[in-house]
mmCIF file of C-alpha atoms in Angstrom:
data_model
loop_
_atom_site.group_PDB
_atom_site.id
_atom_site.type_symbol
_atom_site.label_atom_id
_atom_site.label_comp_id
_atom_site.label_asym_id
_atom_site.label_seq_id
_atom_site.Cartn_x
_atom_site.Cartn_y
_atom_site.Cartn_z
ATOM 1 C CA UNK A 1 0.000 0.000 0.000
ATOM 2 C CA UNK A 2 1.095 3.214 -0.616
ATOM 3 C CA UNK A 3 -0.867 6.443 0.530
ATOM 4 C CA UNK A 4 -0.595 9.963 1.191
ATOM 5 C CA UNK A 5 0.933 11.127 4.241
ATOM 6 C CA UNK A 6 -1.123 13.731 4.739
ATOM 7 C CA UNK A 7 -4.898 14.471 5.610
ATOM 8 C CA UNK A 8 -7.382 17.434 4.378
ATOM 9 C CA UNK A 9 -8.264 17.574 8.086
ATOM 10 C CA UNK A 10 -5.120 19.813 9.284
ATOM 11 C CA UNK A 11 -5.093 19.281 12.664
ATOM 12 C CA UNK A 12 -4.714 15.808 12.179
ATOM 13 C CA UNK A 13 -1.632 14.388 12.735
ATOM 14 C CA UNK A 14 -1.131 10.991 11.714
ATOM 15 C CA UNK A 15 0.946 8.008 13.863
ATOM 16 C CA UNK A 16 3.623 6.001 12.030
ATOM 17 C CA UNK A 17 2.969 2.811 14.254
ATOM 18 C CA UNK A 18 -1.105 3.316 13.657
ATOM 19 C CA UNK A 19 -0.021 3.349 10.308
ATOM 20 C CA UNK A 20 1.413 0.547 9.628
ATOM 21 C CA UNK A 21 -0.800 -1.371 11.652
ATOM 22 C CA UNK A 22 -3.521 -0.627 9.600
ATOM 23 C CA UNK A 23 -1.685 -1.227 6.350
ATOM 24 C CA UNK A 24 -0.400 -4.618 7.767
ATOM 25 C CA UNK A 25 -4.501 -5.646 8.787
ATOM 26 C CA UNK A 26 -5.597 -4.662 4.781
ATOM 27 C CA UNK A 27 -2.444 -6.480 3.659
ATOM 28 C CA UNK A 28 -4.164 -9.503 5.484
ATOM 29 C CA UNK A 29 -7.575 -8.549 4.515
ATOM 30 C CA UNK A 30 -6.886 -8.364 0.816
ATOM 31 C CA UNK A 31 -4.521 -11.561 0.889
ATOM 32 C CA UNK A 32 -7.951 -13.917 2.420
ATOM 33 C CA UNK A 33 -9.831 -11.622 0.187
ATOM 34 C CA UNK A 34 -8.029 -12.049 -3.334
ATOM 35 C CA UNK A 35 -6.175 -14.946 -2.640
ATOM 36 C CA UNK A 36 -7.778 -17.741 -0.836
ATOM 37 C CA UNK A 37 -11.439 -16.103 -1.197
ATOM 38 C CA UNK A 38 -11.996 -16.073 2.854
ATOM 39 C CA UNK A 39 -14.847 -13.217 2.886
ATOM 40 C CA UNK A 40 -15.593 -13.308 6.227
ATOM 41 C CA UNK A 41 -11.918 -13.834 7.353
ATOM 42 C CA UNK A 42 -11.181 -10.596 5.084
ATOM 43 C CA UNK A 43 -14.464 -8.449 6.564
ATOM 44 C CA UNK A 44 -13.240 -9.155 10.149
ATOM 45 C CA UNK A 45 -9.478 -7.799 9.210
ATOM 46 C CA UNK A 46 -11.336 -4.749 7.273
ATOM 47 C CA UNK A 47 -13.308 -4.058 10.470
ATOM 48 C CA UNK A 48 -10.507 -3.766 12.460
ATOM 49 C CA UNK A 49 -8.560 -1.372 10.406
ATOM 50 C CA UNK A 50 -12.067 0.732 10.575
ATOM 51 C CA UNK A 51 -12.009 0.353 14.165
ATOM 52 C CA UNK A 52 -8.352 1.461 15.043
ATOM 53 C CA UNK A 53 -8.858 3.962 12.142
ATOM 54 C CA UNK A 54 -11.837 5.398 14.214
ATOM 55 C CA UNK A 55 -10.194 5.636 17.751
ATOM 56 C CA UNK A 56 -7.097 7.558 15.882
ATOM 57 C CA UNK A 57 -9.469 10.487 14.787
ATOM 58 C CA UNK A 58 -8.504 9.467 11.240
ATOM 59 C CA UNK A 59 -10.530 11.772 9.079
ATOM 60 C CA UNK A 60 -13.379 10.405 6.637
ATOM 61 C CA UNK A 61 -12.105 11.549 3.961
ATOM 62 C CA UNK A 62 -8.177 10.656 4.561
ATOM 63 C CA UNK A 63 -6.807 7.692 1.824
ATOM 64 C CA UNK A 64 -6.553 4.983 4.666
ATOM 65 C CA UNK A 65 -10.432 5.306 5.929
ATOM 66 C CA UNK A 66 -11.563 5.656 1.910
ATOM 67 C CA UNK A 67 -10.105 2.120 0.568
ATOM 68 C CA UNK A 68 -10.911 0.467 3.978
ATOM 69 C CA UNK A 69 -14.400 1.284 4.059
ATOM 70 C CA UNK A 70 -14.443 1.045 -0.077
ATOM 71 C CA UNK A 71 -13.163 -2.491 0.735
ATOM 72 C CA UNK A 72 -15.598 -3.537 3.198
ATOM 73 C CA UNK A 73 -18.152 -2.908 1.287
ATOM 74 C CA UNK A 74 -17.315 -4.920 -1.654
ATOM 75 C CA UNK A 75 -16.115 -8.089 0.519
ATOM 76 C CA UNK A 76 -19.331 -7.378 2.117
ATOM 77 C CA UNK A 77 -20.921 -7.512 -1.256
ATOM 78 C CA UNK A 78 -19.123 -10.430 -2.269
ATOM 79 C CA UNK A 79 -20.061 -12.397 0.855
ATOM 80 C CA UNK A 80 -23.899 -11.501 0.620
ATOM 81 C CA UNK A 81 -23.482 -12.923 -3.451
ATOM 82 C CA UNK A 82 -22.024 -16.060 -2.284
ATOM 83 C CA UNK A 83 -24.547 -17.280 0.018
ATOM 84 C CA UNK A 84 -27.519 -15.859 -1.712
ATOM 85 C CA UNK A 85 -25.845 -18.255 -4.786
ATOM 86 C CA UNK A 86 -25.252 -20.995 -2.253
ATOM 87 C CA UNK A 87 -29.029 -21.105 -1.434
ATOM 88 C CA UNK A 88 -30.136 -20.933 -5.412
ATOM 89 C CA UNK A 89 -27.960 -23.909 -5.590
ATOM 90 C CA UNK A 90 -29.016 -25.661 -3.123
ATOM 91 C CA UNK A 91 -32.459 -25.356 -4.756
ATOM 92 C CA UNK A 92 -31.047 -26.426 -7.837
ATOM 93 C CA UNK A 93 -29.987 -29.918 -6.053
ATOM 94 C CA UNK A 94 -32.948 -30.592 -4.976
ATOM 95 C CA UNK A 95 -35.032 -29.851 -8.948
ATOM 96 C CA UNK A 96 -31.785 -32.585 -10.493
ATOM 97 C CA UNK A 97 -32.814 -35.312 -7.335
ATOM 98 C CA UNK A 98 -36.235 -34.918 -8.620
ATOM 99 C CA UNK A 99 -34.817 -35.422 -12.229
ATOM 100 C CA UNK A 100 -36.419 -31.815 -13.209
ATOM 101 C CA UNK A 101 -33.664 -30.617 -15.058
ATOM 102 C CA UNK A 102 -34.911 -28.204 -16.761
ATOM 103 C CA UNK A 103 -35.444 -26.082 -13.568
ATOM 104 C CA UNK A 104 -31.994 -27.414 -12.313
ATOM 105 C CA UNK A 105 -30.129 -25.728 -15.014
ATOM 106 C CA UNK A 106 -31.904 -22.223 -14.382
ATOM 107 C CA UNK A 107 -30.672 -22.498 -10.775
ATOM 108 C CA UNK A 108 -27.565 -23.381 -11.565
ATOM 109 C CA UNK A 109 -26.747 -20.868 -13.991
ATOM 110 C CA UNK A 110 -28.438 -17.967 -12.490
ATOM 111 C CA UNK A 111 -26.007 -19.076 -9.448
ATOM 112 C CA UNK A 112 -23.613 -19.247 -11.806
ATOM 113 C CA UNK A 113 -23.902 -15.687 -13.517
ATOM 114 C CA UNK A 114 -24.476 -14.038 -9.611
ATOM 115 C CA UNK A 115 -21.109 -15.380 -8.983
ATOM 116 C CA UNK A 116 -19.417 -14.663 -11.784
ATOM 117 C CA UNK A 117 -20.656 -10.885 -12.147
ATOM 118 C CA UNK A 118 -19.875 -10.388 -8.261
ATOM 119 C CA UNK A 119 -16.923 -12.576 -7.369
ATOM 120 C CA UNK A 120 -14.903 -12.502 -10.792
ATOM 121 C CA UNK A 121 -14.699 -14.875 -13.766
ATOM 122 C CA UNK A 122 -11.858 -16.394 -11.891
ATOM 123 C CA UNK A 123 -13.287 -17.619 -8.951
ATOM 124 C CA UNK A 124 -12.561 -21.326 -8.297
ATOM 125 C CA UNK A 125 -16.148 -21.821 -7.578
ATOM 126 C CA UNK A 126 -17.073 -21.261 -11.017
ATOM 127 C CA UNK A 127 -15.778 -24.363 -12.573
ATOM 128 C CA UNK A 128 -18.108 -26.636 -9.817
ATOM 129 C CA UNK A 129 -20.572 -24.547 -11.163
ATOM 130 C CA UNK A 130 -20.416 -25.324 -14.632
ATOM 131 C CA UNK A 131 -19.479 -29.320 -13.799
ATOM 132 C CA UNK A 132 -23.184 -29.444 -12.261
ATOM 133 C CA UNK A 133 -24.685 -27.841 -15.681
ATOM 134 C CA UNK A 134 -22.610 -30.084 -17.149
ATOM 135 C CA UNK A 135 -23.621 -32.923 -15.218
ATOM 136 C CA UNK A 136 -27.295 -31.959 -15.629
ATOM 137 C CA UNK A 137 -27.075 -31.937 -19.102
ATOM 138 C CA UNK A 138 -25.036 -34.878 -19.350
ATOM 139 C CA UNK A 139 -28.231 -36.896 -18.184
ATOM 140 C CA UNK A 140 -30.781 -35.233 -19.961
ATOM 141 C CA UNK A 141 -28.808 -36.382 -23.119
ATOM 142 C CA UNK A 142 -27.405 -33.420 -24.444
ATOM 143 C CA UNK A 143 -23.820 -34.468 -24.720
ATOM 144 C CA UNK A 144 -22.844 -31.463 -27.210
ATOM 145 C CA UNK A 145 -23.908 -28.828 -24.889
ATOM 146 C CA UNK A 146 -22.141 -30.703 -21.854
ATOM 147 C CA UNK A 147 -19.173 -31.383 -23.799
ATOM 148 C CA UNK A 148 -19.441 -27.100 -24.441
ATOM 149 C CA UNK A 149 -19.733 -26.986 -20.913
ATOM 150 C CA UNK A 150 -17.009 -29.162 -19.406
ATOM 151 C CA UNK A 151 -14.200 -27.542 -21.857
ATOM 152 C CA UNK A 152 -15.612 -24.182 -20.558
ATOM 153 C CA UNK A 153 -15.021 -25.856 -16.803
ATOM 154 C CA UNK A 154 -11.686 -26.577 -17.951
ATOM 155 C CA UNK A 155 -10.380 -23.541 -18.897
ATOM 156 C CA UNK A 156 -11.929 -21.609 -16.312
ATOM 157 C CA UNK A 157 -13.471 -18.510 -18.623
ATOM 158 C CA UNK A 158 -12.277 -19.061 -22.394
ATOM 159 C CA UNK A 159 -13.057 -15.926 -23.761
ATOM 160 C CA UNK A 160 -10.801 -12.964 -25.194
ATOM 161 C CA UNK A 161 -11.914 -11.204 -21.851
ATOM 162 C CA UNK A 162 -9.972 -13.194 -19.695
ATOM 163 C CA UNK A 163 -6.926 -13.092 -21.986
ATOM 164 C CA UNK A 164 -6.504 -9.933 -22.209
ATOM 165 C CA UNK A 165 -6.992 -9.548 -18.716
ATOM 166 C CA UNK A 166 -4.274 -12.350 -17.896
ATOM 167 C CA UNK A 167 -2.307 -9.800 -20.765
ATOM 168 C CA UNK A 168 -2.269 -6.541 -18.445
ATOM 169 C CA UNK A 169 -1.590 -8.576 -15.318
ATOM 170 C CA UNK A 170 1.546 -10.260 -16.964
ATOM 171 C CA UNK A 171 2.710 -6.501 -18.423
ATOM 172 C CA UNK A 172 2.103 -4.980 -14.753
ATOM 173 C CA UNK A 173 3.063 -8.164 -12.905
ATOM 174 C CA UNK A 174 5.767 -10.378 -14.287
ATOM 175 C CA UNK A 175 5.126 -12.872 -11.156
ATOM 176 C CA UNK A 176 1.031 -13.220 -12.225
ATOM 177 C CA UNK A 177 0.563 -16.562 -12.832
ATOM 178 C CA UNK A 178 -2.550 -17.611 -14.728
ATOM 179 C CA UNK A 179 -5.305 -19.276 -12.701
ATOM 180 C CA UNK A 180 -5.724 -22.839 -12.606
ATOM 181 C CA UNK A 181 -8.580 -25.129 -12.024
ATOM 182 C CA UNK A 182 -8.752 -27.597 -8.487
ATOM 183 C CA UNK A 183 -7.159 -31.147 -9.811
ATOM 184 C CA UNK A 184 -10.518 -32.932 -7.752
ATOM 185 C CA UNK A 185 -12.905 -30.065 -10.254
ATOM 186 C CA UNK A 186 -10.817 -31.327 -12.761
ATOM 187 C CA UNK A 187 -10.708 -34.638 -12.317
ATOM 188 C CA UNK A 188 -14.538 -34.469 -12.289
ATOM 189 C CA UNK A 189 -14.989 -32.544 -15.384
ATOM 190 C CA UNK A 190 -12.579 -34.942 -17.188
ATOM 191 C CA UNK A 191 -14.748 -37.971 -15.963
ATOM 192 C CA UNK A 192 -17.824 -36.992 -17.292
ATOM 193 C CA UNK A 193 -15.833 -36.014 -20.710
ATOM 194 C CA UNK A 194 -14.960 -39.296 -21.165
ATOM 195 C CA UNK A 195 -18.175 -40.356 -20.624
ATOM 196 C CA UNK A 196 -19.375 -38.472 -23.397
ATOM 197 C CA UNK A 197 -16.605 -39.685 -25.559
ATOM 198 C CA UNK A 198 -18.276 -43.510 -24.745
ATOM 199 C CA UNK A 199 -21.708 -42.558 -25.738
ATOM 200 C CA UNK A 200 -20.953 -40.756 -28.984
ATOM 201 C CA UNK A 201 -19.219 -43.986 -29.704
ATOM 202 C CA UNK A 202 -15.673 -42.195 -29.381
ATOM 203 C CA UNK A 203 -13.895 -45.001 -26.799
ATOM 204 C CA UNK A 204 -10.068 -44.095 -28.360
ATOM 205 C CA UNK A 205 -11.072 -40.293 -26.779
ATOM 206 C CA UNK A 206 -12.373 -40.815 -23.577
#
């Protein structure tokens, strides 16, 4: 992080030690944030920082109190988005048990598209997502659209989006490496692939 050292507020004179404290709490925050997708570990951190930046008199409008409260709010966001897509899933389960798949697939990608417009098109939840339209598909026959599916699941978002995404990371960030898909989502995925490779009569592919 690097901010300002100064406030609008000019009787406010800013601690080095509360400082860095704060700094070091959304270093944390944004790691379980960005990194291992921990929303509520990341809104606890967040709400810290708020608190200390609170007791220091920090001003609302000083760099620090901006991007922590900016922050909160969209792990906040991103929590809410989760569950509420947890739930629609959930209700998707229970329309494939009772082999109404049409219905299942609606769940399932309306879960899918809340996630993906609110937690990124790299989220690793996305693949599982796409694996159960896959799946759903998959038994209702449809092996081209599942097949569609599963390569999607595969490469997490194939689109020219991503890549030229992945493009300005890599020119800002020489360490970015791309994201890759969970070996067990994988694994399933490439199951049910070969699956469809048996039933279009394709053995030597599956």
């Amino acid at each position: 992080y690097t901010y300002p050292e100064t406030a609008s507020d000019i009787d406010f004179i800013e601690r080095p030690k509360i400082r860095s404290k704060i700094i070091k709490l959304l270093t944390k925050a944004d790691k379980a944030k960005d990194q291992t997708y921990r929303y509520e570990v990341a809104m606890r951190y967040y709400l810290l920082a708020m608190s200390i930046l609170t007791k220091a008199h920090y001003p609302d409008d000083h760099p620090l109190t901006v991007t922590t409260l900016k922050s909160l709010n969209n792990t906040h966001h991103a929590q809410s988005s989760l569950s509420n897509s947890a739930n629609i899933v959930k209700m998707g389960i229970k329309h494939e048990n009772a082999s109404d798949y049409i219905k299942a697939l609606k769940m399932y990608t309306i879960a899918y598209r809340i996630r993906r417009d609110a937690l990124g098109p790299d989220h690793p939840s996305l693949p599982v997502l796409l694996n159960m339209l896959g799946s759903v598909q998959l038994k209702r026959g449809e092996l081209n659209e599942a097949m569609q599916i599963y390569e999607m699941a595969l490469k997490g978002r194939p689109d020219d989006v991503l890549k030229r995404q992945q493009e300005q990371l890599l020119e800002q960030s020489p360490s970015f490496k791309k994201p890759k898909v969970h070996p067990m989502t994988m694994s399933v995925t490439l199951r049910d692939m070969g699956l469809i490779h048996e039933r279009s009569g394709r053995e030597d592919e599956a």
